[in-house]
Coordinates of C-alpha atoms in Angstrom, one line a residue:
M1 CA -1.1 4.5 -8.2
P2 CA -2.0 1.1 -8.4
H3 CA -3.7 -0.9 -8.3
A4 CA -4.8 -4.6 -8.9
A5 CA -3.1 -4.5 -12.3
L6 CA 0.7 -6.0 -12.9
N7 CA 3.0 -3.3 -12.0
R8 CA 6.8 -2.5 -11.0
R9 CA 5.6 -0.9 -7.8
S10 CA 4.1 -3.2 -6.4
L11 CA 6.3 -6.4 -7.3
F12 CA 9.9 -5.4 -6.4
A13 CA 11.2 -4.7 -3.1
V14 CA 14.5 -3.3 -1.9
G15 CA 15.5 -2.2 1.7
S16 CA 18.1 -2.3 4.5
A17 CA 18.1 -4.2 8.2
G18 CA 16.8 -2.3 11.3
L19 CA 15.5 -4.5 14.1
T20 CA 14.2 -2.4 17.0
A21 CA 10.6 -2.0 17.2
S22 CA 8.4 0.6 19.2
A23 CA 4.5 0.5 19.5
L24 CA 1.8 2.5 20.9
P25 CA -1.9 1.7 21.9
L26 CA -4.7 4.0 20.5
S27 CA -7.5 5.3 22.0
R28 CA -11.2 3.1 22.0
A29 CA -11.4 0.6 19.1
F30 CA -14.4 -0.3 16.7
A31 CA -16.2 -3.3 18.8
A32 CA -15.4 -6.6 18.0
D33 CA -15.6 -9.6 18.9
A34 CA -12.4 -10.4 20.3
A35 CA -13.0 -14.3 21.1
A36 CA -13.8 -14.7 17.4
V37 CA -10.0 -13.5 16.3
R38 CA -6.7 -14.9 17.3
F39 CA -3.8 -12.3 18.1
D40 CA -0.8 -12.8 19.2
P41 CA 1.6 -10.0 19.2
A42 CA 4.8 -12.5 19.1
F43 CA 3.6 -13.8 16.0
I44 CA 3.3 -10.4 14.1
D45 CA 6.4 -9.6 15.3
A46 CA 8.4 -12.4 14.3
E47 CA 6.7 -12.1 11.0
A48 CA 7.1 -8.8 10.4
E49 CA 11.0 -9.3 11.1
R50 CA 10.8 -12.2 8.7
M51 CA 9.4 -10.3 5.9
R52 CA 11.5 -7.5 6.3
H53 CA 14.6 -9.7 5.7
A54 CA 13.0 -11.8 3.1
F55 CA 12.4 -8.6 0.8
D56 CA 15.0 -6.8 2.0
A57 CA 12.4 -3.8 3.6
P58 CA 14.2 -1.3 5.8
G59 CA 10.6 -0.7 7.6
F60 CA 7.0 -1.4 8.2
G61 CA 4.2 0.3 10.1
V62 CA 1.6 -2.3 11.0
A63 CA -2.0 -1.6 12.7
I64 CA -4.6 -4.4 13.5
V65 CA -8.0 -3.1 14.4
G66 CA -10.6 -5.3 16.0
A67 CA -8.2 -7.8 17.4
G68 CA -9.1 -6.4 21.0
P69 CA -11.1 -3.6 22.8
E70 CA -7.8 -1.3 21.7
P71 CA -6.3 -0.9 17.8
W72 CA -2.8 -2.4 17.7
V73 CA 0.1 -0.2 16.1
K74 CA 3.6 -1.0 15.8
G75 CA 6.9 0.0 13.7
Y76 CA 9.4 -2.0 12.7
G77 CA 12.8 -1.3 11.5
V78 CA 14.3 2.1 10.2
R79 CA 12.8 4.9 8.1
T80 CA 15.7 5.5 5.8
M81 CA 18.3 2.6 5.2
G82 CA 22.0 3.9 6.9
R83 CA 20.1 6.2 9.3
P84 CA 19.1 5.1 12.9
E85 CA 15.5 7.0 13.2
L86 CA 12.9 4.0 13.8
V87 CA 9.3 3.3 12.1
D88 CA 7.1 4.2 14.8
A89 CA 3.3 4.3 15.1
H90 CA 3.5 8.0 13.9
T91 CA 5.8 8.0 11.0
R92 CA 4.0 9.1 7.8
F93 CA 4.0 6.9 4.6
A94 CA 2.5 8.1 0.9
I95 CA -0.7 6.1 1.6
A96 CA -0.8 6.5 -2.3
S97 CA -3.9 5.1 -4.1
N98 CA -5.9 4.0 -0.6
S99 CA -6.3 8.0 -1.1
K100 CA -9.3 7.3 -3.6
A101 CA -11.2 5.7 -0.6
Y102 CA -10.9 9.1 1.1
T103 CA -12.2 10.8 -2.2
S104 CA -14.9 8.3 -2.3
A105 CA -16.0 9.1 1.6
A106 CA -15.9 13.3 0.8
M107 CA -18.1 12.6 -2.5
S108 CA -20.6 10.9 -0.5
I109 CA -20.6 13.2 2.2
L110 CA -21.9 15.3 -0.5
V111 CA -24.4 13.1 -1.6
D112 CA -25.9 13.0 2.1
E113 CA -25.9 16.6 2.0
G114 CA -28.2 16.3 -1.5
K115 CA -25.3 18.6 -3.2
V116 CA -24.6 15.8 -5.6
G117 CA -26.1 12.5 -6.7
W118 CA -24.2 9.2 -7.5
D119 CA -25.9 8.9 -11.0
D120 CA -25.4 12.7 -11.8
P121 CA -24.2 13.3 -15.2
V122 CA -20.5 14.4 -14.5
V123 CA -21.5 17.4 -17.1
K124 CA -24.3 18.7 -14.8
H125 CA -21.5 19.9 -12.2
L126 CA -18.4 20.3 -14.8
P127 CA -20.2 21.9 -18.0
E128 CA -16.5 21.7 -19.7
F129 CA -16.1 17.8 -19.2
K130 CA -15.3 15.8 -22.6
M131 CA -14.8 12.4 -23.2
Y132 CA -13.3 10.9 -26.3
D133 CA -17.0 9.9 -27.8
P134 CA -19.9 12.7 -27.3
A135 CA -22.1 10.1 -26.1
V136 CA -20.0 8.8 -23.4
T137 CA -19.5 12.6 -22.4
Q138 CA -23.5 12.6 -21.8
M139 CA -23.8 9.1 -19.9
M140 CA -20.6 9.7 -17.7
S141 CA -21.7 9.8 -13.9
V142 CA -20.3 10.7 -10.8
R143 CA -20.4 6.6 -9.9
D144 CA -18.3 6.3 -13.4
L145 CA -15.5 8.8 -12.0
L146 CA -14.9 6.3 -8.9
C147 CA -15.0 2.9 -10.5
H148 CA -12.7 2.5 -13.3
R149 CA -15.3 1.3 -15.7
S150 CA -14.7 4.3 -18.1
G151 CA -12.9 2.5 -21.3
L152 CA -9.9 4.2 -20.9
A153 CA -6.8 2.4 -20.8
L154 CA -4.7 1.3 -18.0
G155 CA -3.1 4.5 -16.3
A156 CA -4.6 6.6 -19.6
G157 CA -3.3 10.2 -18.8
D158 CA -0.8 9.4 -16.0
L159 CA 2.3 11.0 -17.4
L160 CA 0.5 14.4 -17.2
F161 CA 1.2 14.3 -13.4
F162 CA 4.3 11.5 -13.4
P163 CA 7.0 12.7 -12.6
D164 CA 6.3 16.5 -11.8
T165 CA 4.6 18.3 -14.6
T166 CA 3.2 22.0 -15.0
H167 CA -0.2 20.3 -15.9
T168 CA -3.0 21.1 -13.8
A169 CA -6.3 19.7 -13.0
E170 CA -8.0 21.5 -15.6
D171 CA -5.4 20.6 -17.9
A172 CA -6.7 16.9 -17.2
I173 CA -10.2 17.5 -17.7
H174 CA -9.1 19.2 -21.4
A175 CA -7.1 16.2 -22.1
L176 CA -9.8 13.5 -21.8
Q177 CA -11.7 14.2 -24.9
F178 CA -8.2 13.4 -26.9
L179 CA -7.9 9.8 -24.9
K180 CA -9.0 7.3 -26.7
P181 CA -10.9 4.6 -25.0
A182 CA -9.6 0.8 -25.3
R183 CA -13.1 -0.9 -24.5
P184 CA -16.5 0.0 -24.6
F185 CA -18.1 2.3 -21.9
R186 CA -18.7 0.3 -18.8
G187 CA -17.8 -2.4 -20.8
G188 CA -14.9 -3.6 -18.3
Y189 CA -12.4 -2.7 -15.8
A190 CA -9.1 -0.8 -16.5
Y191 CA -7.5 0.8 -13.3
D192 CA -7.0 4.7 -13.8
N193 CA -6.1 8.2 -11.7
I194 CA -7.1 10.7 -14.3
L195 CA -10.7 10.4 -13.2
Y196 CA -10.2 10.7 -9.6
T197 CA -8.6 14.0 -10.7
V198 CA -11.8 15.2 -12.0
A199 CA -13.5 13.7 -9.0
G200 CA -11.6 16.0 -6.9
V201 CA -12.3 19.0 -9.0
L202 CA -16.2 18.3 -9.0
I203 CA -15.9 18.1 -5.2
A204 CA -14.5 21.2 -5.1
R205 CA -17.1 22.8 -7.1
V206 CA -20.0 21.4 -5.4
A207 CA -18.4 22.1 -1.8
G208 CA -16.9 25.4 -2.5
M209 CA -13.7 24.6 -1.2
S210 CA -10.9 22.5 -2.6
W211 CA -10.3 18.8 -2.4
S212 CA -7.5 18.9 0.1
D213 CA -9.4 21.5 2.3
F214 CA -12.5 19.1 2.6
V215 CA -10.7 16.1 3.2
A216 CA -8.7 17.7 5.8
S217 CA -11.5 19.5 7.6
R218 CA -14.7 17.2 6.8
L219 CA -12.5 13.7 6.9
L220 CA -8.9 13.7 8.8
K221 CA -10.1 15.9 11.4
P222 CA -13.3 14.8 12.4
I223 CA -12.0 10.9 12.5
G224 CA -9.1 12.0 14.6
E225 CA -6.0 11.5 12.0
V226 CA -3.8 13.9 13.4
D227 CA -0.7 12.7 11.6
A228 CA -2.4 13.0 8.2
V229 CA -2.1 15.7 5.8
P230 CA -3.8 15.7 2.3
N231 CA -0.7 16.1 0.0
L232 CA 2.9 16.0 0.5
D233 CA 3.4 19.3 0.3
S234 CA 1.5 19.7 3.6
L235 CA 3.8 17.2 5.4
H236 CA 6.1 19.5 8.1
T237 CA 7.5 16.4 10.0
D238 CA 10.9 14.8 10.4
N239 CA 8.9 11.6 11.3
V240 CA 8.3 10.6 7.5
A241 CA 9.3 7.2 6.3
G242 CA 12.2 7.2 3.3
R243 CA 11.6 5.7 -0.2
H244 CA 13.7 2.7 -1.6
G245 CA 13.3 1.3 -5.1
E246 CA 16.0 -1.2 -7.0
R247 CA 17.7 0.1 -10.0
K248 CA 19.7 -1.1 -12.9
G249 CA 21.2 1.6 -14.7
S250 CA 17.8 3.5 -15.6
M251 CA 15.7 0.4 -15.2
M252 CA 13.8 0.4 -12.2
G253 CA 12.3 -2.8 -10.7
I254 CA 15.4 -4.8 -10.6
G255 CA 19.0 -4.6 -9.6
T256 CA 20.7 -2.6 -7.1
M257 CA 18.6 -0.9 -4.0
Q258 CA 18.9 2.8 -3.6
I259 CA 17.3 5.7 -1.5
V260 CA 14.9 7.5 -4.1
K261 CA 13.0 10.6 -4.2
P262 CA 9.1 11.4 -4.2
L263 CA 8.2 11.5 -7.9
G264 CA 5.0 13.2 -9.2
E265 CA 3.3 13.8 -5.9
H266 CA 3.9 17.4 -5.3
N267 CA 1.2 18.5 -8.2
P268 CA -2.1 18.9 -6.2
A269 CA -4.2 17.7 -9.1
I270 CA -3.0 14.0 -8.4
A271 CA -4.0 14.4 -4.6
P272 CA -7.9 12.8 -5.0
A273 CA -6.0 9.6 -6.8
G274 CA -2.9 9.3 -4.2
G275 CA -1.9 12.4 -2.4
I276 CA -2.5 11.8 1.2
N277 CA 0.3 11.4 3.6
A278 CA -0.8 9.2 6.9
S279 CA 0.7 7.0 9.7
A280 CA -0.3 3.6 10.9
T281 CA -2.3 5.2 13.8
D282 CA -4.2 7.4 11.3
Q283 CA -5.1 4.6 9.3
A284 CA -6.4 2.7 12.2
R285 CA -8.9 5.1 13.1
W286 CA -10.1 5.3 9.2
L287 CA -10.5 1.5 9.7
M288 CA -12.7 2.1 12.6
T289 CA -14.9 4.6 11.0
Q290 CA -15.2 2.1 8.0
L291 CA -16.2 -0.9 9.8
A292 CA -18.7 1.5 11.9
K293 CA -20.0 2.3 8.6
G294 CA -19.2 6.1 8.7
K295 CA -19.1 6.6 12.5
A296 CA -16.0 8.1 13.8
P297 CA -14.0 6.4 16.7
D298 CA -15.6 9.3 18.9
G299 CA -19.1 8.5 17.9
A300 CA -19.4 11.6 15.5
R301 CA -21.6 10.5 12.3
I302 CA -19.0 11.5 9.3
W303 CA -21.1 9.8 6.5
S304 CA -24.6 7.6 6.7
E305 CA -24.5 4.1 6.6
K306 CA -26.7 3.9 3.7
Q307 CA -23.5 5.5 1.6
A308 CA -21.2 3.4 3.6
D309 CA -23.2 0.6 1.6
E310 CA -23.0 2.3 -1.4
M311 CA -19.1 2.8 -1.3
W312 CA -18.6 -1.2 -0.8
K313 CA -21.5 -2.0 -3.2
P314 CA -19.4 -3.9 -6.5
Q315 CA -19.6 -2.0 -9.7
V316 CA -17.5 -3.7 -12.0
I317 CA -15.8 -6.8 -12.2
V318 CA -12.2 -7.0 -12.2
G319 CA -11.3 -11.0 -12.4
M320 CA -12.3 -14.2 -11.7
S321 CA -10.7 -17.3 -11.3
D322 CA -11.0 -21.2 -9.7
G323 CA -10.1 -20.0 -6.4
P324 CA -7.2 -20.9 -4.2
S325 CA -4.3 -22.8 -5.5
P326 CA -1.1 -24.1 -4.3
E327 CA 0.6 -21.0 -5.6
D328 CA -1.7 -18.3 -4.1
P329 CA -3.7 -19.7 -1.4
S330 CA -6.0 -16.5 -1.0
R331 CA -6.7 -16.1 -4.8
S332 CA -10.2 -14.9 -5.2
V333 CA -12.8 -16.5 -7.0
L334 CA -14.5 -13.2 -7.7
S335 CA -13.4 -9.9 -7.4
A336 CA -14.7 -6.5 -8.4
Y337 CA -13.9 -2.6 -7.9
A338 CA -16.6 -0.3 -6.2
L339 CA -16.2 3.0 -5.3
G340 CA -12.5 3.4 -3.9
W341 CA -12.2 -0.3 -2.7
F342 CA -11.9 -3.8 -4.3
I343 CA -13.9 -6.3 -3.1
S344 CA -12.9 -9.5 -3.1
D345 CA -13.3 -13.2 -1.1
Y346 CA -10.7 -13.9 1.3
R347 CA -10.6 -17.7 3.3
G348 CA -14.3 -17.6 2.7
E349 CA -14.8 -13.9 3.7
R350 CA -15.5 -10.8 2.1
L351 CA -12.3 -8.6 1.9
V352 CA -12.7 -5.1 1.4
A353 CA -9.2 -3.8 0.2
H354 CA -6.9 -1.3 -1.4
S355 CA -3.0 -0.9 -2.2
G356 CA -0.8 2.1 -3.1
G357 CA 2.1 2.4 -4.5
L358 CA 4.1 5.5 -5.3
L359 CA 8.0 5.6 -6.2
G360 CA 9.9 3.7 -3.0
Q361 CA 6.7 2.8 -1.2
V362 CA 3.9 0.4 -1.0
T363 CA 0.9 0.5 1.5
Q364 CA -2.0 -1.9 1.8
T365 CA -5.3 -1.6 3.9
A366 CA -7.7 -4.4 4.5
M367 CA -11.0 -5.2 6.0
I368 CA -13.0 -8.3 6.8
P369 CA -16.1 -6.6 8.0
R370 CA -17.8 -10.0 9.3
R371 CA -15.1 -10.4 11.4
G372 CA -14.9 -6.5 12.6
I373 CA -11.0 -6.7 11.7
G374 CA -9.1 -4.3 10.0
V375 CA -5.2 -4.6 8.8
V376 CA -2.8 -1.8 7.6
V377 CA 0.9 -2.7 6.2
F378 CA 2.9 0.3 5.1
S379 CA 6.2 -0.3 3.7
N380 CA 9.0 2.4 2.7
C381 CA 10.3 0.2 -0.3
E382 CA 8.7 -1.0 -3.4
G383 CA 7.8 -4.8 -3.6
A384 CA 5.9 -7.8 -2.3
G385 CA 6.6 -7.4 1.4
S386 CA 3.6 -5.1 2.6
T387 CA 1.3 -7.7 0.6
M388 CA 2.7 -10.9 2.0
L389 CA 2.8 -9.3 5.5
R390 CA -0.7 -8.5 5.0
N391 CA -2.0 -12.0 3.9
A392 CA 0.3 -13.2 7.1
I393 CA -1.7 -11.2 9.6
L394 CA -4.9 -11.8 8.0
D395 CA -4.4 -15.6 8.1
H396 CA -3.3 -15.2 11.5
L397 CA -6.1 -13.1 12.8
L398 CA -8.5 -15.7 10.8
G399 CA -7.0 -18.9 12.1
A400 CA -6.4 -19.9 8.5
P401 CA -3.7 -22.7 7.9
K402 CA -0.6 -21.2 8.1
T403 CA 1.1 -20.3 4.7
D404 CA 4.9 -19.6 4.1
W405 CA 3.9 -16.1 2.6
A406 CA 7.5 -15.0 2.0
A407 CA 8.4 -18.2 -0.3
L408 CA 5.2 -17.6 -2.0
G409 CA 5.9 -13.7 -2.5
K410 CA 9.4 -14.5 -3.5
A411 CA 8.4 -17.1 -6.2
R412 CA 5.8 -14.7 -7.5
V413 CA 7.9 -11.9 -7.9
A414 CA 10.6 -14.1 -9.5
A415 CA 7.9 -15.4 -11.8
M416 CA 6.2 -11.9 -12.9
Q417 CA 9.7 -10.4 -13.4
A418 CA 10.6 -13.4 -16.1
Q419 CA 7.0 -12.9 -17.7
L420 CA 7.4 -9.5 -18.3
M421 CA 11.0 -9.5 -19.6
A422 CA 10.2 -12.1 -21.8
A423 CA 7.3 -10.2 -23.4
S424 CA 9.6 -7.4 -24.1
D425 CA 9.4 -6.8 -27.8
H426 CA 12.9 -4.8 -27.9
A427 CA 16.1 -5.4 -26.4
V428 CA 17.0 -3.5 -23.1
D429 CA 20.5 -4.6 -22.6
K430 CA 22.0 -4.4 -26.1
Q431 CA 21.5 -1.8 -28.9
P432 CA 19.8 -3.6 -31.8
P433 CA 20.8 -3.4 -35.2
G434 CA 19.7 -0.4 -37.3
G435 CA 19.7 3.4 -37.4
P436 CA 18.9 6.7 -38.5
S437 CA 17.5 6.6 -42.1
L438 CA 17.5 10.5 -42.3
P439 CA 20.0 13.1 -41.9
I440 CA 20.2 14.2 -38.2
D441 CA 18.7 17.5 -39.0
A442 CA 15.5 15.7 -40.3
Y443 CA 14.3 14.9 -37.1
V444 CA 14.8 18.3 -35.2
G445 CA 11.6 20.0 -34.6
R446 CA 8.3 20.5 -32.4
Y447 CA 5.9 17.7 -31.9
R448 CA 2.6 17.9 -30.1
D449 CA 0.4 15.0 -28.6
N450 CA -3.3 16.4 -28.1
W451 CA -3.8 15.6 -24.4
Y452 CA 0.2 15.9 -23.1
G453 CA 1.1 18.6 -25.0
D454 CA 5.0 19.1 -26.7
V455 CA 8.2 17.8 -27.0
V456 CA 11.1 19.4 -28.7
V457 CA 13.7 17.6 -30.7
R458 CA 16.7 19.6 -31.1
R459 CA 20.5 18.8 -32.2
E460 CA 22.9 18.3 -29.1
G461 CA 26.8 17.9 -30.4
G462 CA 26.7 15.5 -33.1
G463 CA 23.3 14.2 -32.2
L464 CA 20.1 14.3 -30.9
A465 CA 18.3 15.7 -27.8
I466 CA 14.7 15.9 -26.5
D467 CA 12.8 18.0 -24.0
F468 CA 9.2 17.1 -22.6
V469 CA 8.0 20.8 -22.2
S470 CA 5.5 20.3 -19.5
T471 CA 8.0 17.9 -17.7
P472 CA 10.9 19.8 -17.0
V473 CA 13.0 17.3 -15.4
W474 CA 12.6 15.5 -18.6
K475 CA 15.7 16.7 -20.8
S476 CA 17.5 14.0 -22.4
V477 CA 20.3 13.2 -25.2
L478 CA 18.6 10.6 -27.7
E479 CA 20.8 7.3 -28.2
P480 CA 20.3 5.3 -31.5
W481 CA 18.2 2.1 -30.3
G482 CA 17.3 0.5 -34.0
P483 CA 15.6 1.7 -37.0
D484 CA 14.6 5.4 -36.9
S485 CA 14.3 5.1 -32.7
F486 CA 16.0 6.3 -29.9
R487 CA 16.4 5.5 -26.1
T488 CA 16.1 8.6 -23.5
H489 CA 18.6 8.5 -20.5
F490 CA 16.7 10.8 -18.3
P491 CA 18.1 12.1 -15.0
K492 CA 18.5 9.6 -12.0
D493 CA 15.0 8.9 -10.1
S494 CA 13.5 11.1 -12.3
G495 CA 11.3 8.1 -13.8
E496 CA 11.3 5.6 -16.5
D497 CA 13.0 6.0 -19.9
A498 CA 11.4 6.1 -23.0
L499 CA 11.9 4.2 -26.5
V500 CA 11.2 7.2 -28.9
S501 CA 10.1 5.9 -32.7
F502 CA 10.1 8.5 -35.7
V503 CA 7.6 7.0 -38.4
V504 CA 9.1 8.4 -41.8
K505 CA 7.3 8.8 -45.3
D506 CA 8.7 10.3 -48.4
G507 CA 11.9 11.2 -46.6
K508 CA 10.3 13.2 -43.7
V509 CA 9.2 12.7 -39.9
V510 CA 5.0 12.3 -39.9
Q511 CA 4.4 10.8 -36.6
V512 CA 6.5 10.0 -33.4
L513 CA 5.8 7.1 -31.2
M514 CA 6.8 6.0 -27.8
K515 CA 6.5 3.2 -25.1
P516 CA 8.8 2.7 -22.1
F517 CA 12.0 1.3 -22.5
S518 CA 12.1 -1.0 -19.7
P519 CA 9.3 -4.0 -19.7
L520 CA 9.4 -3.6 -16.1
A521 CA 8.0 -0.1 -16.1
D522 CA 5.1 1.0 -13.9
F523 CA 1.8 1.9 -15.8
S524 CA 1.9 5.3 -14.7
F525 CA 4.7 5.9 -17.5
D526 CA 2.2 5.4 -20.4
F527 CA 4.3 6.6 -23.1
Q528 CA 2.5 4.3 -25.4
H529 CA -0.7 6.6 -25.4
L530 CA 1.1 9.2 -27.0
D531 CA 0.9 10.2 -30.5
F532 CA 2.8 13.3 -31.6
K533 CA 2.5 15.0 -34.9
P534 CA 5.3 17.6 -36.4
V535 CA 3.9 21.4 -35.3
G536 CA 4.5 23.8 -37.9

């Protein structure tokens, strides 16, 4: 659920046509100076359709706040390729990591109520909490849970939840003590989801109700998000965006566009990091509340201005550059992560934004606070289309020079895809030389990783198969793929395949290591963090 990092979910888009759009106005919007903002609905219509065709996107949900007295919400295209149902203002999308700002806001409410402090040690509220380093365990604060500076590696621990597993939020807390840091504590930025799971447990412990119930009763309902639900299993409606992604064999991110299914979203443990499903109408009301510093559209105070400022305060540097370039006119001089939000500069303005990516959908939320404007772009396919449309809309509202974001986005996707493929250290289309150095039965057994759990390697026919015990859908034959290495063939739409390597010493398997088979794999398939040892 990214994210600022390079990942398949945000790069590669597929989809189908569907030209009819529908629009629906909202009630009173956040008050903005309409004279300071340029807004031509015809331009948005044309740009949305251009992006849909450029990136083969079946549909978009778009909302604009602050361009006039009412928010502007509109749907484009179809919910699912091959079907006639249209995207409209109330079509629900999985907003994925845009959910993190809701978790931050939920924590802000508890801070306002004096039930928790941003700089409280996590162990004050969760005594069972442990990091790999005992010193970090004692220093980790509530604030640290929400800003990606823990020292964990990118996406560490995501295999606890992706695809659907039997792991619980409590399992995630237990697993943390076995996840080795990639850098010093507070020594830099790396995106994670697991600490937002911890934050969800902490909110539940302090509030006396589940994260889902708290978010529904203290955020969604008072803000007036009538379409939104805190997790996928609470979504009971037909007006839901489909999922679309590219597939070439078992490799995601390249190849033929297909309809795909949600992956890993039924586990309530991941909801604080990326579980909310909402419409563009809902997200417009969310941005109105954010821009009003915690005051809902009906005037009710949800969180204080003090906490609003705290949530937008940069906590860790994400990146820096020389600024805009011909290849990226929006490139930020400095970007940072706050509490559930990315903070950067865009066309000389402060940009408060986030993205969200789950299998088959990518969503974008962005605000320019000084102008009082916000933009929502929800896409029912993977790829760069939602980001490029967001940029085109922001440029239009700000009166920035016209940029062909579709062409730049396609060039960027091609360059990143080529870069990832070139960086791959193993072939994905042709079996490498070499094979098993031991008799097949010598690889059979149960192997355990301390944070994930067990896999079982067994005989199947004349070869081997593997079962990921806590991930029931992951059962696969093992195809020889180089010296003492094998590749999986997981069921279609169950996630990325793995390259499984057995470490042999003195004629015995002493260790099993893995990595994603495809160089385009999303970081949530963090096989590379596993370290299995024989059991018994």
